[in-house]
Coordinates of C-alpha atoms in Angstrom, one line a residue:
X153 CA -3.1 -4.0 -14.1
X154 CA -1.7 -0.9 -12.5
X155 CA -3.2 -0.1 -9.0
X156 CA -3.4 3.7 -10.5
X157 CA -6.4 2.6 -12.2
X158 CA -8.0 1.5 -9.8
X159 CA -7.6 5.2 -7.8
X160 CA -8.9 6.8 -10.8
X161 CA -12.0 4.8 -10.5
X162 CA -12.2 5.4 -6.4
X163 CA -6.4 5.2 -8.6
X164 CA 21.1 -11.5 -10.5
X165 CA 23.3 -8.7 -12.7
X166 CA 21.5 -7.1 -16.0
X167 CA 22.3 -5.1 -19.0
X168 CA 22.4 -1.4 -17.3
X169 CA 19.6 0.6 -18.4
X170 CA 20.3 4.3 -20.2
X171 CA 21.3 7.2 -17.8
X172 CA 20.7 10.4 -17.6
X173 CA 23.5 13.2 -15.7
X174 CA 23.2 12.8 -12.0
X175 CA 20.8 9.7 -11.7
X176 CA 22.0 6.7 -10.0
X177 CA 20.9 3.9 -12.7
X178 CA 20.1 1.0 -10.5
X179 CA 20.9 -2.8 -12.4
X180 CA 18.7 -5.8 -11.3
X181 CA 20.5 -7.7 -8.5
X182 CA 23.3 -5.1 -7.7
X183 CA 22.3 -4.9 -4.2
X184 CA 21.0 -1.2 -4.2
X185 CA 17.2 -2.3 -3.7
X186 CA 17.9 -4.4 -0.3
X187 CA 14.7 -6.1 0.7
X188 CA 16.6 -7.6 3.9
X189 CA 15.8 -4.8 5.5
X190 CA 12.4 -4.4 5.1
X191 CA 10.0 -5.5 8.1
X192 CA 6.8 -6.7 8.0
X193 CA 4.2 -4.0 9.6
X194 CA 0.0 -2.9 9.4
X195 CA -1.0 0.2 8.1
X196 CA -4.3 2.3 6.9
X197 CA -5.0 5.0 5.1
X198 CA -7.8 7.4 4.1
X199 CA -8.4 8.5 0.7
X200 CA -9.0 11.6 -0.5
X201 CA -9.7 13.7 -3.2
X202 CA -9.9 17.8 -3.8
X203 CA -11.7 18.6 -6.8
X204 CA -10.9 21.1 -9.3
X205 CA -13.9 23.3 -7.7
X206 CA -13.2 22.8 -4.6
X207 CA -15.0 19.8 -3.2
X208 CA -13.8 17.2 -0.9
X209 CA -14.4 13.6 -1.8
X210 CA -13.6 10.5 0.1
X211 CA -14.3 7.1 -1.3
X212 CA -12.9 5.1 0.6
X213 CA -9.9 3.0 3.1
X214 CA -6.8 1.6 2.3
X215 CA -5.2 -1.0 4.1
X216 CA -1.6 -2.2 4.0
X217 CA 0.3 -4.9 5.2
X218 CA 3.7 -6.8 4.9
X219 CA 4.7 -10.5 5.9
X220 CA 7.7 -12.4 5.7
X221 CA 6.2 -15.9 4.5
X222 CA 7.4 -19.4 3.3
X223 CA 6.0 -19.7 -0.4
X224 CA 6.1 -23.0 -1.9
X225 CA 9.6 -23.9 0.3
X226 CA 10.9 -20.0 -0.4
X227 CA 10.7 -17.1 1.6
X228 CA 9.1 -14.1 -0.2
X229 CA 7.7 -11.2 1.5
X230 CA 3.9 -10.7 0.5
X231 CA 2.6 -7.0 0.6
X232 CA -1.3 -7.6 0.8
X233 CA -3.6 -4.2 0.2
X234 CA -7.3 -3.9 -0.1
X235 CA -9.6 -0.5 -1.1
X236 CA -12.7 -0.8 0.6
X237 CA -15.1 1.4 -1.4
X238 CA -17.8 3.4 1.0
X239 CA -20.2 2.1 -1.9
X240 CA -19.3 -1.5 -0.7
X241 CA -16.8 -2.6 -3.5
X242 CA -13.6 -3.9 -2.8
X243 CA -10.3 -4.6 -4.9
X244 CA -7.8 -6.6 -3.2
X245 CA -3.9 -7.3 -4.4
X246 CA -1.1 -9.7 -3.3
X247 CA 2.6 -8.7 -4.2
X248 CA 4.8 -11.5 -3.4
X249 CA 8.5 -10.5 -3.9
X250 CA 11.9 -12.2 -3.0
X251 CA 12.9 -11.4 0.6
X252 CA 16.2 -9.8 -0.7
X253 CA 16.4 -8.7 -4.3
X254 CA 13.0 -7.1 -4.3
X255 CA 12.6 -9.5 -7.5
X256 CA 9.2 -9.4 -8.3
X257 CA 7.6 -13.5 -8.2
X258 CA 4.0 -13.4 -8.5
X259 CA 0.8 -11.0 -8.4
X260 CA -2.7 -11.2 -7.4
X261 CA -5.5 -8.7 -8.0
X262 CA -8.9 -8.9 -7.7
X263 CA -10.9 -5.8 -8.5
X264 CA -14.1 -4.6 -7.7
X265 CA -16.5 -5.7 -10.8
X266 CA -15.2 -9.7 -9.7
X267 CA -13.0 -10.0 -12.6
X268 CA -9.3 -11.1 -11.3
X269 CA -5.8 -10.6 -12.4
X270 CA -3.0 -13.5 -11.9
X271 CA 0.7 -12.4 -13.0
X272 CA 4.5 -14.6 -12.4
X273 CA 7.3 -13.2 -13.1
X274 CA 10.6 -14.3 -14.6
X275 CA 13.9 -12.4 -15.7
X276 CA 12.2 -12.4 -19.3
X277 CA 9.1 -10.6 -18.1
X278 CA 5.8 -11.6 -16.9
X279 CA 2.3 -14.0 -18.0
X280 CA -0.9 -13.2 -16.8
X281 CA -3.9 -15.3 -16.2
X282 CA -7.1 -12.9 -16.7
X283 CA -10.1 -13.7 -15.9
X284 CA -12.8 -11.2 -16.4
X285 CA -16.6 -11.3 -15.0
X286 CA -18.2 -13.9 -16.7
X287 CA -15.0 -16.2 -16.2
X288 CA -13.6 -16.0 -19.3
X289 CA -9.4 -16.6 -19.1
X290 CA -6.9 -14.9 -21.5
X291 CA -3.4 -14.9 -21.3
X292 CA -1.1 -12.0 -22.0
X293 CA 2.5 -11.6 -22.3
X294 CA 5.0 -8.4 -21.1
X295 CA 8.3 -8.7 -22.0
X296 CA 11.1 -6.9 -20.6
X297 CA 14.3 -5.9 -22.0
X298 CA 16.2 -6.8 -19.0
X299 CA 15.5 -8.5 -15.5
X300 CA 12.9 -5.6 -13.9
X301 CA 11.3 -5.0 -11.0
X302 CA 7.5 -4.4 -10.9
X303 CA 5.7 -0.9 -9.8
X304 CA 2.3 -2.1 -10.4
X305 CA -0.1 -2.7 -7.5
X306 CA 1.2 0.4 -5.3
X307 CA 5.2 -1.5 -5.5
X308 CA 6.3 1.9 -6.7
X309 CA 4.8 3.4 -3.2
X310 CA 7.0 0.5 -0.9
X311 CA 10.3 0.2 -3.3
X312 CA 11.8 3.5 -2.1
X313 CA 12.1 1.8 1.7
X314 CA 14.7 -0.7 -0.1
X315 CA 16.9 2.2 -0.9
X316 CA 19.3 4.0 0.1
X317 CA 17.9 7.3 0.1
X318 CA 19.5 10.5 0.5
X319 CA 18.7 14.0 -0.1
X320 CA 19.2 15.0 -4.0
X321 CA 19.5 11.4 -4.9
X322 CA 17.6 10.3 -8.2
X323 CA 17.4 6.7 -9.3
X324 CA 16.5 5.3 -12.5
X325 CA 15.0 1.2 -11.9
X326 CA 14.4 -1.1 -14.2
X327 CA 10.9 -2.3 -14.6
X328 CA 8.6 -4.6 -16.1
X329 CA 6.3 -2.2 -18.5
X330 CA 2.8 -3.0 -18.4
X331 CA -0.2 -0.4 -19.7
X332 CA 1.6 1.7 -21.2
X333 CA 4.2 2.3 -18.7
X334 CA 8.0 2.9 -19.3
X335 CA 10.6 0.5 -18.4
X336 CA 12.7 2.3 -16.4
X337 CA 10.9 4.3 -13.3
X338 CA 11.9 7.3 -11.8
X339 CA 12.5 8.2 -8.1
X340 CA 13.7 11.6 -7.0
X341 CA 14.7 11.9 -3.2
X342 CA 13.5 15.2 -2.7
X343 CA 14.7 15.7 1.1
X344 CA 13.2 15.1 4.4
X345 CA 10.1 16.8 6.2
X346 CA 7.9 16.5 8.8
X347 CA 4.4 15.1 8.5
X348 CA 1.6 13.8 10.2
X349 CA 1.1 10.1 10.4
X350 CA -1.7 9.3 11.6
X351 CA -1.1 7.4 15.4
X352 CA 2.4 8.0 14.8
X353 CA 2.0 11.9 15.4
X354 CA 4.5 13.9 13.4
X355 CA 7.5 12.5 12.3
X356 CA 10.1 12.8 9.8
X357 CA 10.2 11.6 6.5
X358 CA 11.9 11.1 3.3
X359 CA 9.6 12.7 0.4
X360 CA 10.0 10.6 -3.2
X361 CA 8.7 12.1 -6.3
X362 CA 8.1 10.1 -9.0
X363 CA 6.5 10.9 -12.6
X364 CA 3.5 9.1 -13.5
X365 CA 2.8 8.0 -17.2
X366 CA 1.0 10.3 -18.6
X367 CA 1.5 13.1 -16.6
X368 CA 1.6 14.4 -12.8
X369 CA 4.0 13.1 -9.8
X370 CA 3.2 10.6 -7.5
X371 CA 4.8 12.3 -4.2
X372 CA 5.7 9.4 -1.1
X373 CA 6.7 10.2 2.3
X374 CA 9.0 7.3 3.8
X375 CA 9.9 6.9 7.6
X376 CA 13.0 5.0 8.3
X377 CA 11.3 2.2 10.3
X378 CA 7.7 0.0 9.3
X379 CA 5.4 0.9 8.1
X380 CA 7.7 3.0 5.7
X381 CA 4.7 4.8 3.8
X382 CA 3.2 7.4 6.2
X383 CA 1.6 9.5 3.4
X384 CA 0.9 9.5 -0.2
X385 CA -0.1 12.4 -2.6
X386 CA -1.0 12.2 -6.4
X387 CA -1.0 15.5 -8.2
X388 CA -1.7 16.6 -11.9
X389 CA -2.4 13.4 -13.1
X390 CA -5.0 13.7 -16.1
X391 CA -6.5 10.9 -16.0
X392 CA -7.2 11.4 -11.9
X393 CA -11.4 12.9 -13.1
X394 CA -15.0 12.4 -11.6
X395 CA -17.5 10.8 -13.6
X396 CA -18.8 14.1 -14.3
X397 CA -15.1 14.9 -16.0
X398 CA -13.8 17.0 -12.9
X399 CA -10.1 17.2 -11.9
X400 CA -9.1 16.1 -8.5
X401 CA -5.6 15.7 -6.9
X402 CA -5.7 13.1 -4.1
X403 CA -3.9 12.3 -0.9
X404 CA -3.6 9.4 1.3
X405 CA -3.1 9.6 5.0
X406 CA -3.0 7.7 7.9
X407 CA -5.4 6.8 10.1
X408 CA -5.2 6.9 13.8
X409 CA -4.2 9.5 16.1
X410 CA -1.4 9.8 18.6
X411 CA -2.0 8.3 22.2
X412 CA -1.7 10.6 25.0
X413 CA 2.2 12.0 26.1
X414 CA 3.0 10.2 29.6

């Protein structure tokens, strides 16, 4: 269920979770993650990936966007993204999250072989509804130790614009394990630094470092006002290989470029 895959194949007050010297352990609902201040925006970016040998590779677009919506009488925002494949596949995902706790309510991912992925969420963990390409339905269950957020879907990539970042600052979340994942993610603020984004020009940043399972840091530069994610690198990760078995780092930045200075 993790959006990661799908790279590769292009990738209310709790128990406090275990701390480590200098981290800022974050407990569900204690008003560090602050969605209130997130707003809604459109964004695209181009996907690439270097190969061990050299080689450039892009497979595709990925598009971005956040809405403040009224969900069944309650006002979640819902981050939709899409990867639309050169090749003509395309995997879509919904994220719908509570408008102020970042609490994670319900997921939607289709991917690009048809087969379709429902989650909900509750403070015990989450049920999902999967339906794979012939239509057949099982359910699984994730349990979670403590009221969690979700990083699946790309979450980890928007999460970081909730925070209060500064430089140095590491914090340890809560989160709903699924694949394999741990149940607490971390995020390292390493500092700020310019970067290009795309028709933004160059602007400054926070960068956010965070380990992925298995190996390799997922890097996110974060502006201060929508659409947050200006760039996105993934770097070491073993799993990231071509069909033919070779290594790639990737990278995605944004499209568009700066309109002419007045």
């Amino acid at each position: 269920m993790t959006f990661w895959t799908a790279f590769v194949l292009f990738a209310a007050l709790s128990m406090p979770v275990a701390a480590q010297d200098g981290q800022t352990v974050i407990s569900f609902g204690d008003g560090t993650v602050n969605a209130a201040k997130l707003q809604p925006y459109d964004n695209a970016f181009v996907a690439n990936q270097t190969t061990a040998d050299g080689q450039l590779l892009v497979p595709g677009v990925w598009t971005d966007q956040l809405r403040l919506r009224d969900v069944n009488g309650r006002k979640l925002w819902v981050r939709t993204q899409t990867i639309g494949y050169f090749d003509g596949r395309v995997m879509n995902s919904v994220n719908m999250f509570d408008a102020a706790t970042f609490a994670p309510v319900k997921n939607v991912l289709v991917n690009p072989d048809g087969s379709k992925e429902v989650w909900t969420f509750t403070s015990a963990g989450a049920e999902g509804h999967l339906t794979d390409v012939a239509g057949h339905e099982t359910v699984s269950t994730v349990p979670s130790k403590v009221p969690s957020y979700d990083f699946n879907c790309c979450m980890r990539s928007l999460l970081p614009a909730a925070l209060p970042l500064a430089a140095g600052k590491v914090f340890a979340l809560p989160a709903v394990p699924a694949d394999g994942d741990p149940d607490i993610v971390i995020e390292k603020v390493r500092g700020r630094q310019r970067i290009k984004a795309g028709y933004r020009g160059t602007i400054e940043a926070w960068v956010v470092d965070s380990p992925v399972p298995g190996g390799g840091t997922v890097s996110f530069w974060i502006a201060d006002t929508p659409p947050y994610l200006v760039h996105m690198t993934l770097r070491d990760v073993p799993a990231n290989k071509t069909r033919a078995g070779v290594h790639y780092d990737q990278s995605f930045d944004m499209l568009g470029e700066p309109g002419p200075r007045n």
